[in-house]
Every structure is written in C-alpha cells, then in structure tokens.
Coordinates of C-alpha atoms in Angstrom, one line a residue:
M1 CA -23.0 15.5 -2.9
Q2 CA -19.4 16.2 -3.7
S3 CA -19.7 19.8 -2.4
L4 CA -21.3 18.5 0.8
F5 CA -18.7 15.8 1.2
L6 CA -15.8 18.3 0.9
K7 CA -17.7 20.7 3.2
E8 CA -17.7 18.0 5.9
I9 CA -14.0 17.2 5.4
N10 CA -13.0 20.8 5.5
A11 CA -15.1 21.5 8.6
F12 CA -13.3 18.7 10.4
F13 CA -9.8 19.7 9.5
G14 CA -10.7 23.4 9.6
S15 CA -10.2 23.5 13.4
L16 CA -7.7 22.2 15.8
T17 CA -10.2 19.7 17.2
G18 CA -10.1 17.4 14.2
Y19 CA -6.3 17.1 14.3
L20 CA -6.5 16.6 18.1
V21 CA -9.0 13.8 17.8
L22 CA -6.9 11.9 15.3
A23 CA -3.7 12.5 17.2
L24 CA -5.2 11.2 20.4
F25 CA -6.5 8.1 18.6
L26 CA -3.1 7.3 17.1
I27 CA -1.3 8.0 20.4
A28 CA -3.7 5.7 22.3
L29 CA -3.1 2.9 19.8
G30 CA 0.6 3.5 19.8
L31 CA 0.7 3.2 23.6
I32 CA -1.4 0.0 23.5
V33 CA 0.6 -1.7 20.8
W34 CA 4.2 -0.6 21.8
V35 CA 4.3 0.7 25.4
F36 CA 1.8 -0.8 27.8
P37 CA 3.3 -4.0 29.3
E38 CA 0.1 -6.1 29.1
S39 CA -0.4 -5.5 25.4
S40 CA 3.0 -4.5 24.0
V41 CA 4.1 -6.4 21.0
L42 CA 7.7 -6.1 22.1
D43 CA 7.0 -7.9 25.4
Y44 CA 4.7 -10.4 23.7
G45 CA 7.6 -11.8 21.7
F46 CA 5.7 -12.9 18.6
A47 CA 5.4 -11.1 15.2
D48 CA 1.7 -10.5 15.8
L49 CA -0.5 -7.4 15.9
E50 CA -3.3 -9.1 17.9
S51 CA -3.3 -6.3 20.5
L52 CA -3.9 -3.7 17.8
F53 CA -7.0 -5.5 16.5
S54 CA -8.2 -6.5 20.0
Y55 CA -8.2 -3.0 21.5
T56 CA -9.0 -0.8 18.5
P57 CA -12.8 -1.5 18.6
Y58 CA -12.7 -0.2 22.3
V59 CA -11.1 3.1 21.0
F60 CA -13.5 3.2 18.1
T61 CA -16.5 3.1 20.5
F62 CA -15.5 6.6 21.6
L63 CA -13.6 8.0 18.6
I64 CA -16.3 7.5 15.9
P65 CA -19.2 9.0 17.9
A66 CA -16.9 11.9 18.5
L67 CA -16.4 12.3 14.8
S68 CA -20.1 11.9 13.9
M69 CA -21.8 13.8 16.7
R70 CA -21.8 17.1 14.9
A71 CA -22.8 15.7 11.5
I72 CA -26.5 16.5 11.7
S73 CA -27.0 17.9 15.2
E74 CA -24.9 20.9 14.6
E75 CA -26.7 21.7 11.4
R76 CA -30.0 21.6 13.2
K77 CA -28.8 23.6 16.2
S78 CA -27.2 26.3 14.0
G79 CA -30.3 26.5 11.8
T80 CA -28.4 25.5 8.6
W81 CA -30.4 22.2 8.3
E82 CA -33.3 24.0 6.7
L83 CA -31.0 25.7 4.2
L84 CA -29.4 22.4 3.4
R85 CA -32.8 20.8 2.8
T86 CA -33.7 23.5 0.2
S87 CA -30.6 22.5 -1.8
P88 CA -31.1 20.3 -4.9
L89 CA -30.3 17.2 -2.9
S90 CA -32.7 14.6 -1.6
L91 CA -32.6 13.6 2.0
V92 CA -31.0 10.3 1.1
Q93 CA -28.2 12.1 -0.8
I94 CA -27.5 14.4 2.1
I95 CA -27.2 11.4 4.5
L96 CA -25.0 9.5 2.1
A97 CA -22.7 12.5 1.5
K98 CA -22.2 13.0 5.2
Y99 CA -21.7 9.3 5.7
L100 CA -19.1 9.1 3.0
A101 CA -17.3 12.0 4.7
L102 CA -17.3 10.0 8.0
L103 CA -16.0 7.0 6.1
A104 CA -13.1 9.0 4.7
L105 CA -12.2 10.2 8.2
V106 CA -12.3 6.7 9.6
F107 CA -10.0 5.5 6.8
L108 CA -7.6 8.3 7.4
A109 CA -7.5 7.4 11.1
V110 CA -6.8 3.7 10.4
L111 CA -4.4 4.2 7.5
P112 CA -1.3 5.0 9.6
T113 CA -1.7 1.6 11.4
L114 CA -0.2 0.0 8.2
L115 CA 3.1 1.3 9.5
Y116 CA 2.7 -1.1 12.4
A117 CA 2.6 -4.0 10.0
F118 CA 5.8 -2.7 8.3
S119 CA 7.5 -2.5 11.7
I120 CA 6.5 -6.0 12.7
I121 CA 7.7 -7.3 9.3
Q122 CA 11.1 -5.7 10.0
L123 CA 11.3 -6.9 13.6
G124 CA 10.3 -10.5 12.8
D125 CA 12.8 -13.3 12.9
P126 CA 13.3 -14.0 10.0
V127 CA 12.4 -10.6 8.5
G128 CA 8.9 -10.8 6.9
N129 CA 7.6 -13.3 9.5
L130 CA 4.0 -12.0 9.7
D131 CA 0.7 -13.7 9.1
Q132 CA -0.3 -11.4 6.3
A133 CA -3.7 -13.1 5.6
G134 CA -4.6 -12.7 9.3
F135 CA -3.4 -9.1 9.3
F136 CA -5.2 -7.9 6.2
G137 CA -8.4 -9.8 7.2
S138 CA -8.3 -8.1 10.6
W139 CA -7.6 -4.7 8.9
I140 CA -10.6 -5.1 6.6
G141 CA -12.7 -6.2 9.6
L142 CA -11.5 -3.0 11.4
L143 CA -12.6 -0.8 8.5
M144 CA -16.0 -2.6 8.4
I145 CA -16.5 -2.1 12.1
G146 CA -15.5 1.6 11.7
A147 CA -18.0 1.9 8.8
T148 CA -20.8 0.4 11.0
F149 CA -20.0 2.6 13.9
A150 CA -20.1 5.6 11.6
A151 CA -23.6 4.7 10.5
V152 CA -24.6 4.3 14.1
G153 CA -23.1 7.6 15.1
L154 CA -24.8 9.3 12.2
F155 CA -28.1 7.9 13.4
A156 CA -27.5 9.1 16.9
S157 CA -26.7 12.6 15.5
S158 CA -30.0 12.6 13.7
L159 CA -32.0 12.0 16.9
T160 CA -31.0 15.3 18.7
S161 CA -29.7 18.8 18.1
Q162 CA -27.3 18.5 21.0
Q163 CA -23.8 17.3 20.2
V164 CA -23.1 16.0 23.6
V165 CA -26.3 14.0 23.7
A166 CA -25.5 12.6 20.2
F167 CA -22.1 11.5 21.4
V168 CA -23.5 9.7 24.5
L169 CA -26.1 8.0 22.4
G170 CA -23.6 7.0 19.8
V171 CA -21.2 5.5 22.5
F172 CA -24.1 3.6 24.1
L173 CA -25.4 2.1 20.8
C174 CA -21.9 1.2 19.6
F175 CA -21.1 -0.4 23.0
V176 CA -24.4 -2.4 23.0
L177 CA -23.9 -3.6 19.4
Y178 CA -20.3 -4.6 19.8
F179 CA -20.2 -5.9 23.4
G180 CA -23.8 -6.2 24.6
F181 CA -25.1 -9.1 22.6
T182 CA -21.9 -11.1 23.4
A183 CA -22.4 -10.6 27.1
L184 CA -26.1 -11.5 26.8
A185 CA -25.2 -14.7 24.9
E186 CA -22.9 -15.8 27.7
M187 CA -25.8 -15.7 30.1
L188 CA -27.9 -17.9 27.8
T189 CA -27.5 -21.5 26.7
G190 CA -28.2 -23.7 23.7
E191 CA -29.2 -22.5 20.3
V192 CA -30.6 -19.2 21.6
A193 CA -27.2 -18.2 22.8
Y194 CA -25.8 -18.9 19.4
W195 CA -28.4 -16.8 17.6
V196 CA -27.9 -13.9 20.0
E197 CA -24.2 -14.0 19.6
E198 CA -24.5 -13.8 15.9
L199 CA -26.2 -10.4 16.3
S200 CA -23.0 -9.1 17.9
L201 CA -20.6 -7.1 15.8
S202 CA -17.7 -8.6 17.7
Y203 CA -18.7 -12.1 16.5
H204 CA -18.4 -11.1 12.9
Y205 CA -15.3 -9.0 13.5
I206 CA -13.5 -11.9 15.2
S207 CA -14.5 -14.1 12.2
L208 CA -12.9 -11.7 9.8
S209 CA -9.8 -11.5 12.0
R210 CA -9.0 -15.2 11.2
G211 CA -7.9 -14.1 7.8
V212 CA -10.9 -15.5 5.9
V213 CA -13.3 -12.8 4.5
D214 CA -16.6 -14.7 4.8
S215 CA -19.5 -13.3 2.7
R216 CA -21.9 -13.9 5.6
D217 CA -19.9 -11.5 7.9
V218 CA -19.6 -8.9 5.1
I219 CA -23.3 -9.1 4.3
F220 CA -24.3 -8.8 8.0
L221 CA -22.1 -5.7 8.5
F222 CA -23.3 -4.0 5.3
G223 CA -26.9 -4.8 6.4
M224 CA -26.3 -3.1 9.7
I225 CA -24.9 0.0 7.9
W226 CA -28.0 0.2 5.7
V227 CA -30.4 -0.3 8.6
F228 CA -28.9 2.7 10.5
L229 CA -28.6 4.9 7.5
G230 CA -32.2 4.1 6.6
A231 CA -33.3 4.8 10.2
S232 CA -31.5 8.2 10.0
V233 CA -33.5 9.0 6.8
L234 CA -36.8 8.0 8.5
V235 CA -36.1 10.0 11.6
L236 CA -35.2 13.2 9.7
R237 CA -38.1 12.7 7.3
N238 CA -40.5 12.5 10.3
K239 CA -39.0 15.5 11.9

C-alpha cells in the first residue's frame, strides 16, 4: 500500500498538471479572500475568514474531481489495472491506498490557507483578534468535506475508463450532495424538510463552522466516506 500511495503522489507531481491544478486552486481562493470586492476580507472590515470557508466548497466541487478522475479510470484505460490486481494487494487495500493519496493531496492544497489565518491575526485590531475556535472548526470541516469529495471522486473514477466522464460524474455527485439536498429541503415543509436537509453535506459543514465539533456531524461525514469507498469496491469487484 505504501508503494501504491507513493506512486499516486509521484504521478500527480511528476507532471506540470499537478502543480497547475494546485496553483489555480490557491489563486482562486486568494482572489476570493483578498481581491474580489464582494468577498474581500479587507473590504469586509472584520477579522473574519467567512469568505474563505463559504466559497472553498464551491472550488472543491471542481478541484477534487479533477484530482481523482485519473485514480482508477486511467489504470483501466491504459491496461495497468489488470497488472495492479495481480499484485499482493486486495481490492480494498488498492482503493484505500489510492484514497489516502487523494487525502494527502487535499491536505496539501488546504494547508497554505493557514497563512490566511496568520494574516488576519496580524491585521486584527488588536493583533490576535480572531475567533480561533470558529476558524479551526471551519478548517476541520473543510478537511472533512474534502475527504468526502475525494471518496465521491474515487467512486466516479471507478465507474468509467474515461477521465473526462469521471470528472463530470464527480462534479455532479459532489454538487448534488453538497447543494442539492439543501435546495430540495427549501421546497419542502415540516419535519420532512428537516430530515432532507440533514442529508446535505452543507448542513453538517455549517454546523462544524460554528466552532463546535459535534460527533453527529463527524460520524455522518465518515459514514458518507465509507459508503462511497465501499461502493467503489463493489463496482470494481463486479466489473
């Protein structure tokens, strides 16, 4: 599993595409947080990074499927999937190794955003005026959403041997899981609307963003991860 993990990391950073994807992600976040008037922290006037945590899931919806689209589909298209299956690794171990590599890439993409917190701490009046519980709760929630999207993207990659199709499927599934249930809940009323909204990833992400890491939110997100990883194993086993 370690060899496969390192192979995935090296494959991503072995070409210009990997660096380009991460650079575009950080540039997009930087423009949202510091430049665009409607979301700029400097224009907002408060020592707050709400714009970072509000808009990053939108960027994740496209970034993470772009990272995961080649994970399995490229192996199947190039014919190396059969060779990989003959290695002394079970199908579950292969999926977990690829998933852990995706998690590492997501963590590397999110890690530089800690510099934003340092900047806000220095810009605050007085210095250090930042809701640290809210920030780290939101940051943990962001990692959890990224981990869930990575599992969804891996599942999409297991469905097809075409990377573009895997990307489109990944974007669609991430969009539905994060935004779709919330939109559906707004069209319903009563207790049904409440239960539907609880199925939305955005509901649990917003809950974590309040600075309180609730075990119910963490269990739900971990459950979603295991559901999509298990679905990937079942799909590949049937194929």
